[in-house]
Amino acid sequence: MWYRTKGRENDIAVSTRVRLARNLNGYPFDGRLTEEKAKEIIGNVWSVFDGKEGWTFTDFASLPTVERASYAERHIVSPDFAKKAGPCALISNEEKSVYIMVLEEDHLRIQAITAGFDLAGAVQAVTEAEQLLDGALDIAYSEKLGYLTHCPTNLGTGMRASVMLHLPAYTGAGGIRSLQNQLGKLGLTIRGMAGEGTAASGGLYQISNQITLGITEDETVSKLEDVIGQIIAKERELRGCISRESLDNLSDRVMRGMGVMMYATRIGSAELISLYSDVRLGAALNLLGLPTETLDEMLMRCMPNTICTEHEGVTTPADRDRARAAVVKEILGRANSAD
Amino acid sequence: MLCERCKKKEATFYYHENVNGNEKTYSLCSDCADELEKKGEFKKFGGFASELGPFESLFAGDPFEHMEALLSKQDLFGSLFAPTKTRQLAERIRAKKCPLCGMTLSDFAREGKAGCPTCYETFADELEPTIGRIHGRTAHSGRAPLKFREKNEMKNRIRVLEAEQKEAIRVENYERAAEIRDELRSLRGNA
């Protein structure tokens, strides 16, 4: 799982995701697909992986709602996939770095997640998974429009690459709006942490390519590499410009935050996200000896539905806040004792 | 999709007719469509798709707006085309239905998404402006599935051999030219 490993530029880059949208010839898309045909697609796709070492099949439709939502919170599946009615499946590799959503909006969404800023690693992982499918399945493709997708916005490469960045200094300096305008001109887009249509929280943003037609996979990746590299450099520069007085204030806030996280018996989800942002910045600035990936793991494991999935009997919001405080204490305690 | 009549060329013409519930559908290449039209099988409303191009800019903004405009006929096109042509255009577009999933252009405009991969072939002309507006481009560059890569490699090989063959004939190396001819024959047989 990505949030258990250290990645490149981890002080600012949280994770990198790349997904490929693929469809099968001869089958309608979601909404026009009968249950029988849907099951046929799932069977055909799994038959490619069945028997190959390390691949696991999950009948996603049969999972309880909270567990499905937990997958979405940890960005393993899209929010739409978590809510989807009808047959759907999730196929994953042994390292849990590649996930294939079967019957999301497209017949197939092949996705790789890596820690930190690692577009090349994520692209390689999805490409390897795709190679297993290519040749075994009749993938919908036209020489003019490239890979054919349910939504015309994904035509061409069908590839969406995104990097999640922690930009508290950029946000504090009021630079996000102008960044949004600049990225738009380059065919890139910036969104809040949970993806499409969500507000930014905890200073977390996802930057991804918008255009998929008429641009190669390599061009898309190198454009993102270049632009995100510049954003990371800028965030680092802004962090370096924090005045001595502000740093003093920040340090106090970070330590108070640590106090709450170590000793509170109930922590709400919104409160944790805001604590996370302060403490992650403090950790990146070496104000305290805590690896940033520990905080990323903490955030992912403390999402509401993930708490409910991992803790039996947790149902009410108060139960959840208590369980969350316990998870935070456990993860931070483990990191402290490792020092 | 191949032309249903000659089964050789790519079908680029789709025709759907409904006379008192008696339905007729054709997917034809342009040659077969011309031939059938001459025989009086149907009346082809040719040439409209290319006429749409210059008016794209009228519908800038919502990428699907122009489709609705195409479907809501008279008002926008009334001043641009003669009334019968306008009606024919609207009828032709309305009659088009994806052979695989049954989607119509008005379904596409309403849903904003294709019904199946074949829709992109069925509505290629009508969708081109929409796709151009979304991506700024209308042609793919990038990777392709294995079978297309193989096809392209074969096409390239044929191109190289043809050039070599010409050269062999020019220098009167007929033995080599004959070898190339045989190789080309087998390559084309596979294609």
PDB file of N, CA and C in Angstrom, chain A residues 154-241:
ATOM      1  N   ASN A 154     -12.215  11.440 -22.225  1.00  0.00           N
ATOM      2  CA  ASN A 154     -11.098  10.518 -21.992  1.00  0.00           C
ATOM      3  C   ASN A 154     -10.546   9.876 -23.264  1.00  0.00           C
ATOM      4  N   LEU A 155     -11.094  10.257 -24.419  1.00  0.00           N
ATOM      5  CA  LEU A 155     -10.646   9.664 -25.685  1.00  0.00           C
ATOM      6  C   LEU A 155      -9.153   9.882 -25.898  1.00  0.00           C
ATOM      7  N   GLY A 156      -8.549   9.043 -26.733  1.00  0.00           N
ATOM      8  CA  GLY A 156      -7.119   9.202 -27.034  1.00  0.00           C
ATOM      9  C   GLY A 156      -6.321   8.201 -26.227  1.00  0.00           C
ATOM     10  N   THR A 157      -5.515   8.715 -25.306  1.00  0.00           N
ATOM     11  CA  THR A 157      -4.705   7.805 -24.493  1.00  0.00           C
ATOM     12  C   THR A 157      -5.538   7.164 -23.383  1.00  0.00           C
ATOM     13  N   GLY A 158      -6.658   7.799 -23.006  1.00  0.00           N
ATOM     14  CA  GLY A 158      -7.459   7.290 -21.881  1.00  0.00           C
ATOM     15  C   GLY A 158      -6.688   7.385 -20.577  1.00  0.00           C
ATOM     16  N   MET A 159      -5.616   8.174 -20.589  1.00  0.00           N
ATOM     17  CA  MET A 159      -4.751   8.207 -19.407  1.00  0.00           C
ATOM     18  C   MET A 159      -4.964   9.481 -18.582  1.00  0.00           C
ATOM     19  N   ARG A 160      -5.165   9.283 -17.288  1.00  0.00           N
ATOM     20  CA  ARG A 160      -5.215  10.430 -16.386  1.00  0.00           C
ATOM     21  C   ARG A 160      -4.109  10.204 -15.358  1.00  0.00           C
ATOM     22  N   ALA A 161      -3.191  11.148 -15.283  1.00  0.00           N
ATOM     23  CA  ALA A 161      -2.110  11.044 -14.299  1.00  0.00           C
ATOM     24  C   ALA A 161      -2.309  12.164 -13.298  1.00  0.00           C
ATOM     25  N   SER A 162      -2.237  11.846 -12.004  1.00  0.00           N
ATOM     26  CA  SER A 162      -2.402  12.917 -11.023  1.00  0.00           C
ATOM     27  C   SER A 162      -1.466  12.745  -9.848  1.00  0.00           C
ATOM     28  N   VAL A 163      -1.055  13.879  -9.297  1.00  0.00           N
ATOM     29  CA  VAL A 163      -0.149  13.873  -8.155  1.00  0.00           C
ATOM     30  C   VAL A 163      -0.818  14.657  -7.034  1.00  0.00           C
ATOM     31  N   MET A 164      -0.842  14.066  -5.836  1.00  0.00           N
ATOM     32  CA  MET A 164      -1.421  14.783  -4.699  1.00  0.00           C
ATOM     33  C   MET A 164      -0.309  15.530  -3.973  1.00  0.00           C
ATOM     34  N   LEU A 165      -0.524  16.837  -3.848  1.00  0.00           N
ATOM     35  CA  LEU A 165       0.501  17.676  -3.233  1.00  0.00           C
ATOM     36  C   LEU A 165      -0.035  18.320  -1.960  1.00  0.00           C
ATOM     37  N   HIS A 166       0.838  18.491  -0.987  1.00  0.00           N
ATOM     38  CA  HIS A 166       0.489  19.220   0.234  1.00  0.00           C
ATOM     39  C   HIS A 166       1.061  20.622   0.082  1.00  0.00           C
ATOM     40  N   LEU A 167       0.176  21.608  -0.103  1.00  0.00           N
ATOM     41  CA  LEU A 167       0.622  22.970  -0.423  1.00  0.00           C
ATOM     42  C   LEU A 167       0.166  24.000   0.617  1.00  0.00           C
ATOM     43  N   PRO A 168       0.523  23.824   1.885  1.00  0.00           N
ATOM     44  CA  PRO A 168       0.050  24.788   2.892  1.00  0.00           C
ATOM     45  C   PRO A 168       0.625  26.191   2.688  1.00  0.00           C
ATOM     46  N   ALA A 169       1.882  26.309   2.266  1.00  0.00           N
ATOM     47  CA  ALA A 169       2.487  27.634   2.088  1.00  0.00           C
ATOM     48  C   ALA A 169       1.893  28.335   0.871  1.00  0.00           C
ATOM     49  N   TYR A 170       1.723  27.583  -0.211  1.00  0.00           N
ATOM     50  CA  TYR A 170       1.074  28.114  -1.423  1.00  0.00           C
ATOM     51  C   TYR A 170      -0.314  28.633  -1.075  1.00  0.00           C
ATOM     52  N   THR A 171      -1.070  27.822  -0.318  1.00  0.00           N
ATOM     53  CA  THR A 171      -2.431  28.187   0.072  1.00  0.00           C
ATOM     54  C   THR A 171      -2.386  29.446   0.944  1.00  0.00           C
ATOM     55  N   GLY A 172      -1.476  29.438   1.924  1.00  0.00           N
ATOM     56  CA  GLY A 172      -1.352  30.565   2.843  1.00  0.00           C
ATOM     57  C   GLY A 172      -0.982  31.850   2.123  1.00  0.00           C
ATOM     58  N   ALA A 173      -0.177  31.737   1.069  1.00  0.00           N
ATOM     59  CA  ALA A 173       0.252  32.917   0.318  1.00  0.00           C
ATOM     60  C   ALA A 173      -0.800  33.358  -0.698  1.00  0.00           C
ATOM     61  N   GLY A 174      -1.921  32.622  -0.758  1.00  0.00           N
ATOM     62  CA  GLY A 174      -3.016  32.994  -1.662  1.00  0.00           C
ATOM     63  C   GLY A 174      -2.717  32.715  -3.122  1.00  0.00           C
ATOM     64  N   GLY A 175      -1.882  31.727  -3.394  1.00  0.00           N
ATOM     65  CA  GLY A 175      -1.459  31.487  -4.780  1.00  0.00           C
ATOM     66  C   GLY A 175      -2.258  30.460  -5.546  1.00  0.00           C
ATOM     67  N   ILE A 176      -3.217  29.802  -4.878  1.00  0.00           N
ATOM     68  CA  ILE A 176      -3.909  28.684  -5.543  1.00  0.00           C
ATOM     69  C   ILE A 176      -4.747  29.142  -6.740  1.00  0.00           C
ATOM     70  N   ARG A 177      -5.437  30.275  -6.588  1.00  0.00           N
ATOM     71  CA  ARG A 177      -6.293  30.722  -7.692  1.00  0.00           C
ATOM     72  C   ARG A 177      -5.491  31.005  -8.963  1.00  0.00           C
ATOM     73  N   SER A 178      -4.356  31.688  -8.795  1.00  0.00           N
ATOM     74  CA  SER A 178      -3.590  31.999 -10.013  1.00  0.00           C
ATOM     75  C   SER A 178      -2.958  30.728 -10.580  1.00  0.00           C
ATOM     76  N   LEU A 179      -2.640  29.791  -9.688  1.00  0.00           N
ATOM     77  CA  LEU A 179      -2.115  28.499 -10.140  1.00  0.00           C
ATOM     78  C   LEU A 179      -3.168  27.793 -10.997  1.00  0.00           C
ATOM     79  N   GLN A 180      -4.404  27.860 -10.520  1.00  0.00           N
ATOM     80  CA  GLN A 180      -5.518  27.249 -11.231  1.00  0.00           C
ATOM     81  C   GLN A 180      -5.624  27.802 -12.666  1.00  0.00           C
ATOM     82  N   ASN A 181      -5.503  29.120 -12.802  1.00  0.00           N
ATOM     83  CA  ASN A 181      -5.577  29.741 -14.122  1.00  0.00           C
ATOM     84  C   ASN A 181      -4.419  29.314 -15.007  1.00  0.00           C
ATOM     85  N   GLN A 182      -3.225  29.312 -14.430  1.00  0.00           N
ATOM     86  CA  GLN A 182      -2.055  28.936 -15.227  1.00  0.00           C
ATOM     87  C   GLN A 182      -2.138  27.487 -15.691  1.00  0.00           C
ATOM     88  N   LEU A 183      -2.563  26.612 -14.789  1.00  0.00           N
ATOM     89  CA  LEU A 183      -2.645  25.193 -15.142  1.00  0.00           C
ATOM     90  C   LEU A 183      -3.673  24.962 -16.236  1.00  0.00           C
ATOM     91  N   GLY A 184      -4.792  25.704 -16.150  1.00  0.00           N
ATOM     92  CA  GLY A 184      -5.850  25.575 -17.151  1.00  0.00           C
ATOM     93  C   GLY A 184      -5.321  25.827 -18.556  1.00  0.00           C
ATOM     94  N   LYS A 185      -4.449  26.820 -18.676  1.00  0.00           N
ATOM     95  CA  LYS A 185      -3.891  27.162 -19.991  1.00  0.00           C
ATOM     96  C   LYS A 185      -2.986  26.053 -20.523  1.00  0.00           C
ATOM     97  N   LEU A 186      -2.445  25.241 -19.622  1.00  0.00           N
ATOM     98  CA  LEU A 186      -1.542  24.162 -20.030  1.00  0.00           C
ATOM     99  C   LEU A 186      -2.275  22.829 -20.215  1.00  0.00           C
ATOM    100  N   GLY A 187      -3.602  22.869 -20.107  1.00  0.00           N
ATOM    101  CA  GLY A 187      -4.363  21.620 -20.242  1.00  0.00           C
ATOM    102  C   GLY A 187      -4.263  20.747 -19.011  1.00  0.00           C
ATOM    103  N   LEU A 188      -3.945  21.383 -17.862  1.00  0.00           N
ATOM    104  CA  LEU A 188      -3.873  20.647 -16.596  1.00  0.00           C
ATOM    105  C   LEU A 188      -4.934  21.200 -15.650  1.00  0.00           C
ATOM    106  N   THR A 189      -5.213  20.477 -14.585  1.00  0.00           N
ATOM    107  CA  THR A 189      -6.241  20.945 -13.668  1.00  0.00           C
ATOM    108  C   THR A 189      -5.856  20.654 -12.220  1.00  0.00           C
ATOM    109  N   ILE A 190      -6.371  21.478 -11.302  1.00  0.00           N
ATOM    110  CA  ILE A 190      -6.082  21.296  -9.880  1.00  0.00           C
ATOM    111  C   ILE A 190      -7.400  21.150  -9.131  1.00  0.00           C
ATOM    112  N   ARG A 191      -7.444  20.159  -8.236  1.00  0.00           N
ATOM    113  CA  ARG A 191      -8.674  19.894  -7.480  1.00  0.00           C
ATOM    114  C   ARG A 191      -8.360  19.603  -6.026  1.00  0.00           C
ATOM    115  N   GLY A 192      -9.406  19.630  -5.201  1.00  0.00           N
ATOM    116  CA  GLY A 192      -9.248  19.266  -3.790  1.00  0.00           C
ATOM    117  C   GLY A 192      -8.915  17.796  -3.642  1.00  0.00           C
ATOM    118  N   MET A 193      -8.583  17.356  -2.436  1.00  0.00           N
ATOM    119  CA  MET A 193      -8.011  16.022  -2.241  1.00  0.00           C
ATOM    120  C   MET A 193      -8.880  14.866  -2.694  1.00  0.00           C
ATOM    121  N   ALA A 194     -10.191  14.973  -2.577  1.00  0.00           N
ATOM    122  CA  ALA A 194     -11.020  13.821  -2.913  1.00  0.00           C
ATOM    123  C   ALA A 194     -11.362  13.755  -4.397  1.00  0.00           C
ATOM    124  N   GLY A 195     -10.749  14.606  -5.202  1.00  0.00           N
ATOM    125  CA  GLY A 195     -10.952  14.523  -6.642  1.00  0.00           C
ATOM    126  C   GLY A 195     -12.079  15.408  -7.132  1.00  0.00           C
ATOM    127  N   GLU A 196     -12.569  15.033  -8.312  1.00  0.00           N
ATOM    128  CA  GLU A 196     -13.541  15.830  -9.030  1.00  0.00           C
ATOM    129  C   GLU A 196     -14.616  16.459  -8.142  1.00  0.00           C
ATOM    130  N   GLY A 197     -14.786  17.752  -8.288  1.00  0.00           N
ATOM    131  CA  GLY A 197     -15.885  18.451  -7.638  1.00  0.00           C
ATOM    132  C   GLY A 197     -15.785  18.555  -6.123  1.00  0.00           C
ATOM    133  N   THR A 198     -14.610  18.384  -5.555  1.00  0.00           N
ATOM    134  CA  THR A 198     -14.522  18.496  -4.104  1.00  0.00           C
ATOM    135  C   THR A 198     -13.665  19.696  -3.701  1.00  0.00           C
ATOM    136  N   ALA A 199     -13.947  20.245  -2.552  1.00  0.00           N
ATOM    137  CA  ALA A 199     -13.181  21.386  -2.073  1.00  0.00           C
ATOM    138  C   ALA A 199     -11.863  20.890  -1.482  1.00  0.00           C
ATOM    139  N   ALA A 200     -10.882  21.773  -1.477  1.00  0.00           N
ATOM    140  CA  ALA A 200      -9.587  21.397  -0.913  1.00  0.00           C
ATOM    141  C   ALA A 200      -9.700  21.392   0.600  1.00  0.00           C
ATOM    142  N   SER A 201      -9.134  20.363   1.226  1.00  0.00           N
ATOM    143  CA  SER A 201      -9.055  20.424   2.678  1.00  0.00           C
ATOM    144  C   SER A 201      -7.671  19.967   3.088  1.00  0.00           C
ATOM    145  N   GLY A 202      -7.207  20.498   4.209  1.00  0.00           N
ATOM    146  CA  GLY A 202      -5.895  20.112   4.706  1.00  0.00           C
ATOM    147  C   GLY A 202      -4.757  20.549   3.798  1.00  0.00           C
ATOM    148  N   GLY A 203      -4.982  21.546   2.937  1.00  0.00           N
ATOM    149  CA  GLY A 203      -3.923  22.006   2.041  1.00  0.00           C
ATOM    150  C   GLY A 203      -3.536  20.968   1.000  1.00  0.00           C
ATOM    151  N   LEU A 204      -4.391  19.954   0.803  1.00  0.00           N
ATOM    152  CA  LEU A 204      -4.085  18.886  -0.159  1.00  0.00           C
ATOM    153  C   LEU A 204      -4.762  19.147  -1.495  1.00  0.00           C
ATOM    154  N   TYR A 205      -4.005  19.021  -2.552  1.00  0.00           N
ATOM    155  CA  TYR A 205      -4.526  19.249  -3.892  1.00  0.00           C
ATOM    156  C   TYR A 205      -4.048  18.160  -4.828  1.00  0.00           C
ATOM    157  N   GLN A 206      -4.909  17.883  -5.831  1.00  0.00           N
ATOM    158  CA  GLN A 206      -4.491  16.932  -6.865  1.00  0.00           C
ATOM    159  C   GLN A 206      -4.308  17.681  -8.160  1.00  0.00           C
ATOM    160  N   ILE A 207      -3.188  17.476  -8.802  1.00  0.00           N
ATOM    161  CA  ILE A 207      -2.949  18.117 -10.097  1.00  0.00           C
ATOM    162  C   ILE A 207      -2.905  17.025 -11.147  1.00  0.00           C
ATOM    163  N   SER A 208      -3.700  17.214 -12.205  1.00  0.00           N
ATOM    164  CA  SER A 208      -3.751  16.160 -13.216  1.00  0.00           C
ATOM    165  C   SER A 208      -3.906  16.733 -14.610  1.00  0.00           C
ATOM    166  N   ASN A 209      -3.686  15.870 -15.608  1.00  0.00           N
ATOM    167  CA  ASN A 209      -3.873  16.311 -16.995  1.00  0.00           C
ATOM    168  C   ASN A 209      -5.352  16.282 -17.336  1.00  0.00           C
ATOM    169  N   GLN A 210      -5.749  17.210 -18.173  1.00  0.00           N
ATOM    170  CA  GLN A 210      -7.148  17.322 -18.557  1.00  0.00           C
ATOM    171  C   GLN A 210      -7.343  16.718 -19.944  1.00  0.00           C
ATOM    172  N   ILE A 211      -6.344  16.929 -20.801  1.00  0.00           N
ATOM    173  CA  ILE A 211      -6.481  16.552 -22.210  1.00  0.00           C
ATOM    174  C   ILE A 211      -5.839  15.187 -22.463  1.00  0.00           C
ATOM    175  N   THR A 212      -6.541  14.371 -23.249  1.00  0.00           N
ATOM    176  CA  THR A 212      -6.030  13.020 -23.508  1.00  0.00           C
ATOM    177  C   THR A 212      -5.916  12.714 -24.996  1.00  0.00           C
ATOM    178  N   LEU A 213      -6.441  13.603 -25.838  1.00  0.00           N
ATOM    179  CA  LEU A 213      -6.431  13.330 -27.279  1.00  0.00           C
ATOM    180  C   LEU A 213      -5.399  14.214 -27.982  1.00  0.00           C
ATOM    181  N   GLY A 214      -4.597  13.579 -28.854  1.00  0.00           N
ATOM    182  CA  GLY A 214      -3.613  14.345 -29.623  1.00  0.00           C
ATOM    183  C   GLY A 214      -2.343  14.616 -28.850  1.00  0.00           C
ATOM    184  N   ILE A 215      -2.209  13.980 -27.703  1.00  0.00           N
ATOM    185  CA  ILE A 215      -0.991  14.123 -26.908  1.00  0.00           C
ATOM    186  C   ILE A 215      -0.592  12.722 -26.453  1.00  0.00           C
ATOM    187  N   THR A 216       0.678  12.369 -26.598  1.00  0.00           N
ATOM    188  CA  THR A 216       1.090  11.002 -26.269  1.00  0.00           C
ATOM    189  C   THR A 216       1.220  10.838 -24.752  1.00  0.00           C
ATOM    190  N   GLU A 217       1.319   9.596 -24.323  1.00  0.00           N
ATOM    191  CA  GLU A 217       1.485   9.295 -22.896  1.00  0.00           C
ATOM    192  C   GLU A 217       2.761   9.955 -22.387  1.00  0.00           C
ATOM    193  N   ASP A 218       3.834   9.839 -23.177  1.00  0.00           N
ATOM    194  CA  ASP A 218       5.116  10.404 -22.751  1.00  0.00           C
ATOM    195  C   ASP A 218       5.061  11.923 -22.632  1.00  0.00           C
ATOM    196  N   GLU A 219       4.390  12.552 -23.602  1.00  0.00           N
ATOM    197  CA  GLU A 219       4.271  14.021 -23.558  1.00  0.00           C
ATOM    198  C   GLU A 219       3.482  14.461 -22.323  1.00  0.00           C
ATOM    199  N   THR A 220       2.398  13.717 -22.024  1.00  0.00           N
ATOM    200  CA  THR A 220       1.579  14.037 -20.858  1.00  0.00           C
ATOM    201  C   THR A 220       2.423  13.952 -19.592  1.00  0.00           C
ATOM    202  N   VAL A 221       3.167  12.860 -19.470  1.00  0.00           N
ATOM    203  CA  VAL A 221       3.978  12.659 -18.273  1.00  0.00           C
ATOM    204  C   VAL A 221       5.057  13.729 -18.165  1.00  0.00           C
ATOM    205  N   SER A 222       5.721  14.053 -19.289  1.00  0.00           N
ATOM    206  CA  SER A 222       6.827  15.001 -19.154  1.00  0.00           C
ATOM    207  C   SER A 222       6.304  16.406 -18.864  1.00  0.00           C
ATOM    208  N   LYS A 223       5.115  16.732 -19.385  1.00  0.00           N
ATOM    209  CA  LYS A 223       4.530  18.039 -19.064  1.00  0.00           C
ATOM    210  C   LYS A 223       4.219  18.118 -17.561  1.00  0.00           C
ATOM    211  N   LEU A 224       3.602  17.045 -17.029  1.00  0.00           N
ATOM    212  CA  LEU A 224       3.279  17.032 -15.591  1.00  0.00           C
ATOM    213  C   LEU A 224       4.545  17.050 -14.731  1.00  0.00           C
ATOM    214  N   GLU A 225       5.544  16.262 -15.149  1.00  0.00           N
ATOM    215  CA  GLU A 225       6.825  16.218 -14.419  1.00  0.00           C
ATOM    216  C   GLU A 225       7.362  17.632 -14.272  1.00  0.00           C
ATOM    217  N   ASP A 226       7.360  18.327 -15.400  1.00  0.00           N
ATOM    218  CA  ASP A 226       7.935  19.656 -15.467  1.00  0.00           C
ATOM    219  C   ASP A 226       7.159  20.642 -14.584  1.00  0.00           C
ATOM    220  N   VAL A 227       5.832  20.691 -14.793  1.00  0.00           N
ATOM    221  CA  VAL A 227       5.009  21.665 -14.068  1.00  0.00           C
ATOM    222  C   VAL A 227       4.975  21.355 -12.568  1.00  0.00           C
ATOM    223  N   ILE A 228       4.790  20.096 -12.220  1.00  0.00           N
ATOM    224  CA  ILE A 228       4.715  19.750 -10.799  1.00  0.00           C
ATOM    225  C   ILE A 228       6.060  19.973 -10.118  1.00  0.00           C
ATOM    226  N   GLY A 229       7.135  19.691 -10.854  1.00  0.00           N
ATOM    227  CA  GLY A 229       8.473  19.978 -10.328  1.00  0.00           C
ATOM    228  C   GLY A 229       8.601  21.455  -9.948  1.00  0.00           C
ATOM    229  N   GLN A 230       8.050  22.316 -10.815  1.00  0.00           N
ATOM    230  CA  GLN A 230       8.118  23.757 -10.537  1.00  0.00           C
ATOM    231  C   GLN A 230       7.257  24.146  -9.334  1.00  0.00           C
ATOM    232  N   ILE A 231       6.061  23.519  -9.234  1.00  0.00           N
ATOM    233  CA  ILE A 231       5.174  23.829  -8.105  1.00  0.00           C
ATOM    234  C   ILE A 231       5.829  23.400  -6.793  1.00  0.00           C
ATOM    235  N   ILE A 232       6.461  22.228  -6.805  1.00  0.00           N
ATOM    236  CA  ILE A 232       7.143  21.728  -5.609  1.00  0.00           C
ATOM    237  C   ILE A 232       8.269  22.696  -5.210  1.00  0.00           C
ATOM    238  N   ALA A 233       9.025  23.139  -6.220  1.00  0.00           N
ATOM    239  CA  ALA A 233      10.128  24.071  -5.936  1.00  0.00           C
ATOM    240  C   ALA A 233       9.591  25.370  -5.337  1.00  0.00           C
ATOM    241  N   LYS A 234       8.464  25.829  -5.872  1.00  0.00           N
ATOM    242  CA  LYS A 234       7.858  27.081  -5.392  1.00  0.00           C
ATOM    243  C   LYS A 234       7.358  26.926  -3.953  1.00  0.00           C
ATOM    244  N   GLU A 235       6.688  25.795  -3.691  1.00  0.00           N
ATOM    245  CA  GLU A 235       6.184  25.544  -2.326  1.00  0.00           C
ATOM    246  C   GLU A 235       7.357  25.524  -1.344  1.00  0.00           C
ATOM    247  N   ARG A 236       8.445  24.889  -1.773  1.00  0.00           N
ATOM    248  CA  ARG A 236       9.615  24.786  -0.908  1.00  0.00           C
ATOM    249  C   ARG A 236      10.211  26.182  -0.656  1.00  0.00           C
ATOM    250  N   GLU A 237      10.239  26.978  -1.726  1.00  0.00           N
ATOM    251  CA  GLU A 237      10.763  28.339  -1.615  1.00  0.00           C
ATOM    252  C   GLU A 237       9.908  29.148  -0.631  1.00  0.00           C
ATOM    253  N   LEU A 238       8.571  29.026  -0.775  1.00  0.00           N
ATOM    254  CA  LEU A 238       7.662  29.757   0.107  1.00  0.00           C
ATOM    255  C   LEU A 238       7.831  29.301   1.556  1.00  0.00           C
ATOM    256  N   ARG A 239       8.023  27.993   1.741  1.00  0.00           N
ATOM    257  CA  ARG A 239       8.234  27.481   3.105  1.00  0.00           C
ATOM    258  C   ARG A 239       9.517  28.070   3.700  1.00  0.00           C
ATOM    259  N   GLY A 240      10.497  28.264   2.808  1.00  0.00           N
ATOM    260  CA  GLY A 240      11.772  28.827   3.247  1.00  0.00           C
ATOM    261  C   GLY A 240      11.670  30.292   3.634  1.00  0.00           C
ATOM    262  N   CYS A 241      10.609  30.946   3.137  1.00  0.00           N
ATOM    263  CA  CYS A 241      10.454  32.384   3.401  1.00  0.00           C
ATOM    264  C   CYS A 241       9.638  32.673   4.655  1.00  0.00           C
TER     265      CYS A 241
END
